[in-house]
CSV table of C-alpha atoms and ligand atoms in Angstrom, one decimal:
chain,number,residue,atom,x,y,z
A,1,MET,CA,0.1,0.1,0.1
A,2,SER,CA,1.5,3.5,-0.7
A,3,PRO,CA,1.4,5.7,1.9
A,4,ALA,CA,1.1,8.6,-0.9
A,5,LEU,CA,-2.4,7.6,-1.0
A,6,PRO,CA,-4.7,9.8,1.2
A,7,SER,CA,-7.3,8.2,3.9
A,8,TYR,CA,-11.1,8.3,2.8
A,9,ALA,CA,-11.2,11.3,5.0
A,10,GLU,CA,-8.8,13.0,3.4
A,11,ALA,CA,-9.6,11.8,0.2
A,12,ALA,CA,-13.1,13.1,1.3
A,13,ALA,CA,-12.2,17.1,2.5
A,14,ILE,CA,-10.1,17.3,-1.2
A,15,VAL,CA,-13.7,16.6,-2.6
A,16,ALA,CA,-15.0,18.9,-0.5
A,17,ALA,CA,-12.9,21.2,-1.0
A,18,HIS,CA,-13.6,21.0,-5.0
A,19,ALA,CA,-17.3,21.0,-4.4
A,20,THR,CA,-17.2,24.1,-2.6
A,21,LYS,CA,-15.2,25.9,-5.5
A,22,ALA,CA,-17.1,24.5,-8.2
A,23,ALA,CA,-20.3,25.4,-6.2
A,24,ARG,CA,-22.2,27.7,-8.8
A,25,ARG,CA,-25.6,29.0,-9.9
A,26,PRO,CA,-26.9,26.7,-13.3
A,27,ALA,CA,-28.8,28.1,-15.5
A,28,THR,CA,-32.5,28.2,-14.4
A,29,GLU,CA,-36.2,27.0,-15.4
A,30,ARG,CA,-39.6,26.9,-14.4
A,31,ILE,CA,-41.2,23.8,-13.4
A,32,GLU,CA,-44.6,22.9,-12.5
A,33,LEU,CA,-44.8,21.7,-8.8
A,34,GLU,CA,-46.1,18.7,-9.8
A,35,ARG,CA,-42.5,17.8,-11.5
A,36,ALA,CA,-40.8,19.6,-9.6
A,37,ALA,CA,-40.0,16.4,-7.2
A,38,GLY,CA,-35.9,15.9,-6.7
A,39,ARG,CA,-35.4,19.3,-8.6
A,40,VAL,CA,-33.1,21.8,-6.6
A,41,LEU,CA,-34.6,25.6,-5.8
A,42,ALA,CA,-33.4,28.4,-8.0
A,43,ALA,CA,-34.9,30.7,-5.9
A,44,SER,CA,-36.5,30.8,-2.0
A,45,LEU,CA,-40.4,30.6,-1.5
A,46,HIS,CA,-41.8,32.0,0.9
A,47,ALA,CA,-45.3,32.0,3.1
A,48,ASP,CA,-47.7,33.9,0.7
A,49,ARG,CA,-50.1,34.3,4.0
A,50,ASP,CA,-50.0,33.2,7.5
A,51,GLN,CA,-50.0,29.6,7.8
A,52,PRO,CA,-52.3,28.6,9.4
A,53,PRO,CA,-54.4,31.5,8.3
A,54,PHE,CA,-56.7,31.5,11.3
A,55,PRO,CA,-56.4,29.7,14.3
A,56,ARG,CA,-56.5,26.0,13.4
A,57,SER,CA,-58.4,24.0,15.5
A,58,THR,CA,-56.5,20.0,15.6
A,59,ARG,CA,-59.2,18.0,16.4
A,60,ASP,CA,-62.9,17.2,16.2
A,61,GLY,CA,-64.5,18.6,18.8
A,62,PHE,CA,-65.8,21.7,21.1
A,63,ALA,CA,-64.5,25.1,21.1
A,64,CYS,CA,-64.5,26.8,24.5
A,65,ARG,CA,-63.0,28.6,27.8
A,66,ALA,CA,-60.6,26.1,29.1
A,67,LYS,CA,-61.6,27.8,32.4
A,68,GLU,CA,-64.9,27.4,31.8
A,69,ALA,CA,-64.9,23.8,31.0
A,70,ASN,CA,-62.2,23.0,34.0
A,71,THR,CA,-65.6,23.5,36.2
A,72,HIS,CA,-67.1,20.4,35.1
A,73,GLN,CA,-70.4,22.6,34.7
A,74,PRO,CA,-72.6,22.2,30.9
A,75,LEU,CA,-71.4,24.4,28.8
A,76,LYS,CA,-74.3,25.3,25.9
A,77,VAL,CA,-73.3,24.1,22.2
A,78,ALA,CA,-74.0,27.5,20.8
A,79,GLY,CA,-73.0,26.4,17.1
A,80,SER,CA,-71.1,23.8,14.6
A,81,ILE,CA,-68.5,24.6,12.3
A,82,HIS,CA,-66.5,22.4,9.7
A,83,ALA,CA,-63.0,22.9,8.0
A,84,GLY,CA,-64.3,25.1,5.1
A,85,GLN,CA,-66.5,27.7,6.8
A,86,PRO,CA,-65.7,31.1,7.4
A,87,PRO,CA,-64.9,31.9,10.8
A,88,VAL,CA,-67.7,32.4,13.1
A,89,GLY,CA,-68.2,34.2,16.6
A,90,PRO,CA,-67.7,35.8,19.4
A,91,LEU,CA,-68.1,32.6,21.5
A,92,PRO,CA,-70.7,33.4,24.1
A,93,PRO,CA,-69.7,33.5,27.8
A,94,GLY,CA,-70.7,29.8,29.2
A,95,SER,CA,-71.2,28.0,25.6
A,96,ALA,CA,-68.9,26.3,23.4
A,97,TRP,CA,-69.2,25.7,19.5
A,98,GLU,CA,-68.8,22.2,17.9
A,99,ILE,CA,-65.8,22.5,15.7
A,100,MET,CA,-63.9,19.7,13.6
A,101,THR,CA,-60.5,19.6,12.7
A,102,GLY,CA,-59.1,21.8,10.2
A,103,ALA,CA,-61.8,24.7,11.4
A,104,PRO,CA,-61.7,28.0,12.3
A,105,VAL,CA,-61.6,28.6,15.8
A,106,PRO,CA,-64.1,31.0,17.2
A,107,ASP,CA,-63.4,34.7,18.6
A,108,GLY,CA,-63.1,34.0,22.5
A,109,ALA,CA,-62.5,30.5,22.2
A,110,ASP,CA,-58.8,29.3,24.0
A,111,ALA,CA,-59.1,25.8,23.7
A,112,VAL,CA,-60.8,22.6,22.1
A,113,ALA,CA,-62.0,19.6,24.3
A,114,MET,CA,-61.8,16.2,22.5
A,115,ILE,CA,-64.9,15.0,21.4
A,116,GLU,CA,-64.2,12.1,22.9
A,117,HIS,CA,-63.5,13.6,26.3
A,118,VAL,CA,-66.5,15.7,26.8
A,119,GLU,CA,-70.1,14.3,27.8
A,120,ARG,CA,-73.0,15.8,25.2
A,121,SER,CA,-76.8,16.3,26.9
A,122,GLY,CA,-79.3,17.6,24.4
A,123,GLU,CA,-77.9,21.1,23.6
A,124,THR,CA,-75.1,21.1,26.4
A,125,ILE,CA,-72.1,19.3,26.5
A,126,ARG,CA,-69.7,19.1,29.8
A,127,LEU,CA,-65.8,18.0,30.3
A,128,VAL,CA,-66.2,14.6,31.3
A,129,PRO,CA,-64.9,14.1,35.3
A,130,ARG,CA,-60.8,13.7,36.1
A,131,ARG,CA,-60.3,15.2,32.6
A,132,THR,CA,-58.8,19.2,32.5
A,133,LEU,CA,-58.4,21.5,29.4
A,134,GLU,CA,-55.4,23.5,29.1
A,135,SER,CA,-55.9,27.2,27.8
A,136,GLY,CA,-54.0,26.8,24.2
A,137,GLU,CA,-55.0,23.1,24.2
A,138,ASN,CA,-55.9,21.9,20.2
A,139,ILE,CA,-55.5,25.2,19.1
A,140,VAL,CA,-52.8,25.9,16.1
A,141,PRO,CA,-52.5,29.3,16.4
A,142,GLU,CA,-52.7,31.8,13.6
A,143,ALA,CA,-49.3,32.8,11.7
A,144,ALA,CA,-47.7,30.1,14.3
A,145,GLU,CA,-46.6,27.8,11.8
A,146,ALA,CA,-45.0,30.7,9.3
A,147,ARG,CA,-45.8,34.6,8.6
A,148,ALA,CA,-46.9,36.3,5.7
A,149,GLY,CA,-43.7,37.2,3.7
A,150,GLU,CA,-41.6,34.4,5.8
A,151,GLU,CA,-39.2,32.7,3.3
A,152,VAL,CA,-40.4,28.8,4.2
A,153,LEU,CA,-37.6,27.0,2.0
A,154,PRO,CA,-34.2,28.9,0.8
A,155,ALA,CA,-32.9,28.6,-2.8
A,156,GLY,CA,-30.5,25.7,-2.7
A,157,THR,CA,-32.8,23.2,-1.4
A,158,ARG,CA,-33.7,19.7,-3.1
A,159,LEU,CA,-37.6,19.6,-3.2
A,160,GLY,CA,-38.8,16.1,-1.5
A,161,PRO,CA,-42.3,15.2,-0.9
A,162,GLN,CA,-42.6,17.5,2.6
A,163,HIS,CA,-41.2,20.4,0.3
A,164,ILE,CA,-43.8,20.0,-2.2
A,165,ALA,CA,-46.3,19.7,0.3
A,166,PHE,CA,-45.9,23.1,1.8
A,167,ALA,CA,-45.0,24.7,-1.7
A,168,ALA,CA,-48.5,23.8,-2.3
A,169,ALA,CA,-50.1,25.3,0.6
A,170,CYS,CA,-48.1,28.7,-0.2
A,171,GLY,CA,-50.0,28.8,-3.6
A,172,TYR,CA,-46.8,27.9,-6.2
A,173,ALA,CA,-47.9,26.3,-9.0
A,174,THR,CA,-44.8,26.4,-10.8
A,175,VAL,CA,-41.2,27.0,-8.9
A,176,GLU,CA,-38.1,27.9,-10.2
A,177,ALA,CA,-35.6,25.7,-10.5
A,178,PHE,CA,-31.8,25.1,-11.3
A,179,CYS,CA,-31.0,22.9,-14.8
A,180,ARG,CA,-29.9,19.4,-13.8
A,181,PRO,CA,-25.8,19.0,-14.3
A,182,ARG,CA,-25.3,16.7,-17.4
A,183,ILE,CA,-23.3,13.9,-16.4
A,184,ALA,CA,-21.4,11.5,-19.4
A,185,ILE,CA,-20.6,8.5,-18.3
A,186,LEU,CA,-17.9,6.5,-20.1
A,187,ALA,CA,-17.7,3.2,-19.7
A,188,THR,CA,-14.0,1.4,-20.8
A,189,GLY,CA,-13.3,-2.7,-21.3
A,190,ASP,CA,-12.8,-4.5,-24.5
A,191,GLU,CA,-15.0,-7.0,-22.8
A,192,LEU,CA,-18.1,-5.0,-21.9
A,193,VAL,CA,-21.5,-5.6,-24.8
A,194,ALA,CA,-24.6,-3.7,-24.7
A,195,VAL,CA,-27.1,-4.8,-21.8
A,196,SER,CA,-29.2,-6.3,-24.8
A,197,ALA,CA,-26.6,-7.9,-26.2
A,198,ALA,CA,-26.1,-11.9,-26.1
A,199,PRO,CA,-22.1,-12.0,-24.5
A,200,GLY,CA,-19.4,-14.2,-26.3
A,201,PRO,CA,-17.0,-16.2,-24.5
A,202,GLY,CA,-15.0,-13.6,-21.9
A,203,GLN,CA,-17.6,-11.1,-22.5
A,204,ILE,CA,-20.0,-9.4,-20.1
A,205,ARG,CA,-22.8,-7.0,-20.2
A,206,ASN,CA,-22.0,-3.1,-19.8
A,207,SER,CA,-23.7,-3.1,-16.0
A,208,ASN,CA,-22.2,0.1,-15.1
A,209,ALA,CA,-23.1,2.2,-17.2
A,210,VAL,CA,-26.7,2.0,-16.8
A,211,MET,CA,-26.3,1.4,-12.8
A,212,LEU,CA,-24.4,4.9,-13.0
A,213,ALA,CA,-26.9,6.6,-14.8
A,214,ALA,CA,-29.2,5.4,-12.0
A,215,LEU,CA,-27.0,7.1,-9.4
A,216,VAL,CA,-26.7,10.3,-11.0
A,217,GLU,CA,-30.3,10.7,-11.3
A,218,GLN,CA,-31.0,9.7,-7.5
A,219,ALA,CA,-28.6,12.6,-7.4
A,220,GLY,CA,-30.2,15.0,-9.2
A,221,GLY,CA,-28.2,14.9,-12.2
A,222,GLU,CA,-28.5,14.5,-16.1
A,223,PRO,CA,-26.7,11.6,-17.4
A,224,SER,CA,-25.9,10.9,-20.6
A,225,ILE,CA,-24.3,7.6,-21.5
A,226,LEU,CA,-21.3,7.4,-24.3
A,227,PRO,CA,-20.9,4.8,-26.3
A,228,THR,CA,-18.6,2.6,-25.0
A,229,ALA,CA,-14.4,2.7,-25.2
A,230,ALA,CA,-12.2,0.2,-25.7
A,231,ASP,CA,-9.2,-0.9,-24.4
A,232,ASN,CA,-6.6,1.3,-26.7
A,233,ASP,CA,-5.7,4.6,-26.4
A,234,HIS,CA,-7.2,5.7,-30.3
A,235,ALA,CA,-11.0,4.4,-28.7
A,236,LEU,CA,-10.2,6.5,-25.0
A,237,ASP,CA,-9.1,9.5,-26.6
A,238,GLU,CA,-12.3,9.8,-28.9
A,239,GLY,CA,-14.7,8.7,-25.9
A,240,LEU,CA,-12.8,11.8,-23.5
A,241,ARG,CA,-13.4,14.1,-26.4
A,242,GLN,CA,-17.2,13.3,-26.7
A,243,ALA,CA,-17.3,13.2,-23.3
A,244,PHE,CA,-16.2,16.9,-22.4
A,245,THR,CA,-19.4,18.7,-24.1
A,246,VAL,CA,-20.8,17.9,-20.0
A,247,ASP,CA,-20.3,18.9,-16.8
A,248,LEU,CA,-18.6,16.5,-15.1
A,249,VAL,CA,-17.4,13.2,-16.8
A,250,LEU,CA,-17.5,10.0,-15.1
A,251,ILE,CA,-15.3,7.2,-16.7
A,252,THR,CA,-15.5,3.7,-14.9
A,253,GLY,CA,-13.0,0.9,-15.6
A,254,GLY,CA,-9.3,0.8,-16.8
A,255,VAL,CA,-7.6,3.0,-13.9
A,256,SER,CA,-6.5,0.1,-11.9
A,257,ALA,CA,-2.5,-1.1,-12.5
A,258,GLY,CA,-3.1,-3.4,-15.1
A,259,LYS,CA,-1.9,-3.7,-18.9
A,260,PHE,CA,-5.2,-2.0,-20.2
A,261,ASP,CA,-6.0,0.1,-17.1
A,262,LEU,CA,-5.2,2.8,-19.5
A,263,VAL,CA,-7.4,5.4,-18.3
A,264,GLU,CA,-4.9,7.6,-16.5
A,265,PRO,CA,-2.5,8.0,-19.9
A,266,ALA,CA,-5.1,9.3,-21.4
A,267,LEU,CA,-6.0,11.7,-19.2
A,268,THR,CA,-2.7,12.4,-19.1
A,269,ARG,CA,-2.1,13.1,-22.7
A,270,LEU,CA,-5.0,15.6,-22.7
A,271,GLY,CA,-3.3,17.3,-19.8
A,272,ALA,CA,-5.7,16.9,-16.5
A,273,ARG,CA,-4.8,18.2,-13.6
A,274,PHE,CA,-4.6,14.6,-11.0
A,275,HIS,CA,-6.2,15.6,-7.5
A,276,PHE,CA,-5.5,12.1,-6.4
A,277,THR,CA,-4.9,8.8,-8.1
A,278,GLY,CA,-6.4,6.1,-4.9
A,279,VAL,CA,-7.9,6.4,-2.0
A,280,ARG,CA,-7.5,4.1,0.9
A,281,ILE,CA,-10.6,2.5,0.7
A,282,GLN,CA,-12.1,-0.9,0.1
A,283,PRO,CA,-13.6,-1.4,-2.2
A,284,GLY,CA,-12.7,1.4,-4.9
A,285,LYS,CA,-8.9,2.3,-3.9
A,286,PRO,CA,-7.7,3.1,-7.8
A,287,LEU,CA,-10.2,6.1,-8.0
A,288,VAL,CA,-8.6,8.8,-10.2
A,289,PHE,CA,-10.3,12.1,-9.4
A,290,ALA,CA,-8.8,15.1,-12.1
A,291,GLU,CA,-10.0,17.8,-13.6
A,292,LEU,CA,-9.3,19.1,-17.1
A,293,THR,CA,-9.2,22.7,-19.0
A,294,HIS,CA,-11.1,21.9,-22.6
A,295,SER,CA,-12.5,24.8,-25.1
A,296,SER,CA,-11.4,27.0,-21.7
A,297,LYS,CA,-14.1,25.2,-19.5
A,298,THR,CA,-12.5,23.0,-16.7
A,299,ARG,CA,-14.4,20.1,-16.0
A,300,LYS,CA,-14.3,17.5,-12.8
A,301,ILE,CA,-13.1,13.8,-13.8
A,302,PHE,CA,-13.7,10.8,-11.8
A,303,GLY,CA,-12.3,7.7,-13.0
A,304,LEU,CA,-14.2,5.2,-11.2
A,305,PRO,CA,-13.0,1.5,-10.6
A,306,GLY,CA,-14.6,-1.2,-13.0
A,307,ASN,CA,-15.4,-2.9,-10.5
A,308,PRO,CA,-19.6,-2.5,-10.1
A,309,ILE,CA,-19.6,-2.7,-6.1
A,310,SER,CA,-16.2,-0.2,-5.8
A,311,SER,CA,-18.0,2.0,-9.1
A,312,ALA,CA,-21.0,2.6,-6.7
A,313,ALA,CA,-19.4,2.8,-3.4
A,314,THR,CA,-17.1,6.3,-4.9
A,315,PHE,CA,-19.8,7.7,-6.7
A,316,LEU,CA,-21.9,8.0,-3.4
A,317,LEU,CA,-18.8,8.4,-1.8
A,318,PHE,CA,-17.1,11.4,-3.9
A,319,GLY,CA,-19.4,11.9,-6.9
A,320,SER,CA,-22.2,13.3,-6.0
A,321,ARG,CA,-20.9,15.7,-3.5
A,322,ILE,CA,-19.4,17.0,-6.8
A,323,LEU,CA,-22.7,16.6,-8.7
A,324,GLY,CA,-24.5,18.5,-5.8
A,325,ALA,CA,-22.1,21.2,-5.8
A,326,LEU,CA,-22.8,21.7,-9.7
A,327,ALA,CA,-26.8,21.2,-9.3
A,328,GLY,CA,-26.5,24.2,-6.4
A,329,ASN,CA,-27.6,21.5,-3.9
A,330,ALA,CA,-26.8,22.9,-0.6
A,331,HIS,CA,-26.8,19.4,1.1
A,332,ALA,CA,-25.5,17.3,-1.5
A,333,GLY,CA,-22.9,14.3,-1.4
A,334,PRO,CA,-23.2,11.0,0.4
A,335,ARG,CA,-25.8,9.9,3.2
A,336,PHE,CA,-24.8,8.1,6.5
A,337,ALA,CA,-26.7,7.1,9.4
A,338,LEU,CA,-26.6,4.9,12.5
A,339,ALA,CA,-27.7,1.1,12.4
A,340,TYR,CA,-26.8,-2.0,15.2
A,341,LEU,CA,-25.0,-4.4,13.8
A,342,ALA,CA,-25.9,-8.4,13.4
A,343,LYS,CA,-22.7,-10.0,13.7
A,344,ASP,CA,-19.0,-8.9,14.1
A,345,VAL,CA,-17.5,-7.2,10.6
A,346,LYS,CA,-12.9,-7.9,10.5
A,347,GLY,CA,-11.4,-4.2,9.6
A,348,LYS,CA,-8.2,-3.5,8.0
A,349,PRO,CA,-5.0,-2.0,9.4
A,350,ASP,CA,-4.6,0.9,6.2
A,351,LEU,CA,-8.0,0.9,4.5
A,352,THR,CA,-11.4,2.5,5.6
A,353,ARG,CA,-14.1,-0.7,4.2
A,354,PHE,CA,-17.5,-0.2,2.7
A,355,VAL,CA,-19.0,-3.4,3.3
A,356,PRO,CA,-22.3,-4.4,0.9
A,357,SER,CA,-25.3,-4.7,3.7
A,358,PHE,CA,-28.6,-5.0,4.2
A,359,CYS,CA,-30.2,-2.4,6.7
A,360,ASP,CA,-33.2,-3.3,8.1
A,361,PHE,CA,-35.2,-0.3,8.5
A,362,ASN,CA,-38.3,-1.6,9.7
A,363,PRO,CA,-37.6,-4.1,12.1
A,364,THR,CA,-40.6,-6.0,13.8
A,365,ALA,CA,-38.3,-7.7,16.6
A,366,SER,CA,-36.9,-3.9,17.5
A,367,ASP,CA,-38.0,-0.3,16.8
A,368,LEU,CA,-33.6,0.0,15.9
A,369,PRO,CA,-32.5,-0.5,12.7
A,370,GLU,CA,-30.0,-3.4,12.2
A,371,VAL,CA,-27.2,-4.3,9.3
A,372,LYS,CA,-26.2,-7.3,8.3
A,373,THR,CA,-23.2,-7.8,5.8
A,374,VAL,CA,-24.5,-9.2,2.5
A,375,PRO,CA,-22.2,-12.4,1.6
A,376,SER,CA,-20.2,-11.4,-1.0
A,377,GLN,CA,-17.0,-13.1,-3.3
A,378,GLY,CA,-15.6,-9.8,-3.8
A,379,SER,CA,-16.1,-6.5,-5.6
A,380,GLY,CA,-17.3,-7.3,-8.9
A,381,ASP,CA,-20.5,-9.4,-6.9
A,382,LEU,CA,-23.7,-7.9,-8.4
A,383,ALA,CA,-25.9,-10.7,-6.6
A,384,CYS,CA,-24.5,-9.7,-3.4
A,385,PHE,CA,-24.8,-6.0,-4.4
A,386,SER,CA,-28.2,-6.9,-5.4
A,387,ARG,CA,-29.4,-7.9,-1.5
A,388,SER,CA,-27.6,-4.4,-0.7
A,389,ASN,CA,-29.0,-1.7,0.5
A,390,CYS,CA,-26.0,0.0,2.4
A,391,PHE,CA,-22.3,-0.2,3.2
A,392,VAL,CA,-21.4,-0.8,6.2
A,393,VAL,CA,-18.3,1.6,7.2
A,394,VAL,CA,-15.4,-0.1,9.0
A,395,PRO,CA,-12.9,2.5,9.7
A,396,GLU,CA,-9.0,2.6,9.0
A,397,GLY,CA,-7.4,0.9,11.6
A,398,THR,CA,-10.5,-0.9,13.3
A,399,GLU,CA,-9.9,-4.5,14.4
A,400,ARG,CA,-13.1,-5.6,14.3
A,401,LEU,CA,-16.8,-4.3,14.9
A,402,LYS,CA,-18.6,-5.9,17.4
A,403,ALA,CA,-22.1,-7.3,16.7
A,404,GLY,CA,-24.4,-5.0,18.9
A,405,SER,CA,-22.9,-2.3,18.4
A,406,ALA,CA,-24.0,1.1,16.4
A,407,VAL,CA,-22.2,1.2,13.2
A,408,ARG,CA,-21.8,3.9,10.6
A,409,ILE,CA,-23.9,2.9,7.3
A,410,LEU,CA,-23.9,4.4,4.0
A,411,LEU,CA,-27.1,4.5,2.0
A,412,ILE,CA,-27.3,3.9,-0.9
B,501,AMP,P1,-11.2,-2.7,-14.3
B,501,AMP,O1,-11.3,-1.7,-13.6
B,501,AMP,O2,-11.4,-2.1,-15.7
B,501,AMP,O3,-9.9,-3.6,-14.3
B,501,AMP,O4,-12.5,-3.4,-14.1
B,501,AMP,C1,-12.4,-4.0,-13.5
B,501,AMP,C2,-13.5,-5.6,-13.4
B,501,AMP,O5,-14.3,-4.8,-13.6
B,501,AMP,C3,-13.9,-6.3,-14.1
B,501,AMP,O6,-14.1,-7.8,-14.0
B,501,AMP,C4,-14.0,-5.8,-15.2
B,501,AMP,O7,-14.9,-6.7,-16.2
B,501,AMP,C5,-15.2,-4.9,-14.8
B,501,AMP,N1,-16.1,-4.0,-15.3
B,501,AMP,C6,-15.4,-3.0,-16.1
B,501,AMP,N2,-16.0,-2.4,-16.6
B,501,AMP,C7,-17.6,-2.5,-16.3
B,501,AMP,C8,-19.1,-2.3,-16.4
B,501,AMP,N3,-18.7,-1.2,-17.1
B,501,AMP,N4,-20.1,-3.6,-16.7
B,501,AMP,C9,-19.9,-3.8,-15.5
B,501,AMP,N5,-19.1,-4.7,-15.5
B,501,AMP,C10,-17.5,-3.6,-15.6
B,502,MG,MG1,-11.1,-3.0,-17.7
């Protein structure tokens, strides 16, 4: 192992620094809210009115004065209101107003007694014995969630369902989003045939290109798969030339130390500057991170190892960070979580390991996520990978992670 290779943390810091430098304001486009999931906001969104716009009942029950309800004396039912009706009131003293979830609370009422907590008799109700009501109970005051004009979602937010819901509540039928960065994917290897082809002897299907395209989409980029490059200088030069019309280039294969690993020399010929040509991680050690200026535009390039699991892990760990910066996404990059380890996992003295694993995020026996490594034949084992939904992270120098301990996982 070359001591010159950066550790995982060092490589992550190098990539993060480049991501910060590469952060930019991409071109923007207007998108219908219905199609905006996964897009990055180019302009912040503001509340168009107070949220809620009126004091809102959070329960079906009776709006009343808490003090009066707590006497447990009967209160006269003065009226009824359901969601969608304009506000009513004021509430006469000694009375209650029947109210449904989402309806405006009448002036004068300071609490809503849940329907389950009152007894009704004809036109009166009263709080059941032993129940008390606090002022403010079951009411969201006007503007408690957001004030009219207040920024509710900053630019740079990648829109998930929760953001879309808030945007909708504020009346945004369309949003201004950043155009997605275009990411070229160049698979290399004499052994590769198209997914739809029947592989001949010694050949395999090009699974990395579509896998990386899926990862790119998941990270918010627009993938473009280039024709596969054969393992010779001419084919690589040609492939790389085609790649340089986009924002970021992902090459797979051809970066190890083998006789036909020609990517690094090809990048060198084109004048690339290398930030690193390996990282102390497993899988993914031969990862190349470089940049190249072409037609006065500088582009970042990842030379990802050809082994499918190595390719996926290195994209998730490093590629997603740069992609996010190019997408204008303020919180891009690998996503980690904690889970409880089902069985011991061995570490390495000089490498951080990322072990394909399955985490049960919806466990039945206990309420905490439990993670299990998936038996594997190595970083080319797609059957193993397809049974995984994360990687267990074993930091460099760890002898073993113990069963039962909380460990870090990298989500796929
Ligand atoms: P390489 O990094 O080019 O030495 O490739 C390492 C391993 O990954 C070899 O077993 C290749 O056959 C395999 N491999 C390389 N590229 C791909 C690809 N695009 N799809 C699937 N497997 C690949
Ligand atoms: Mg190869």
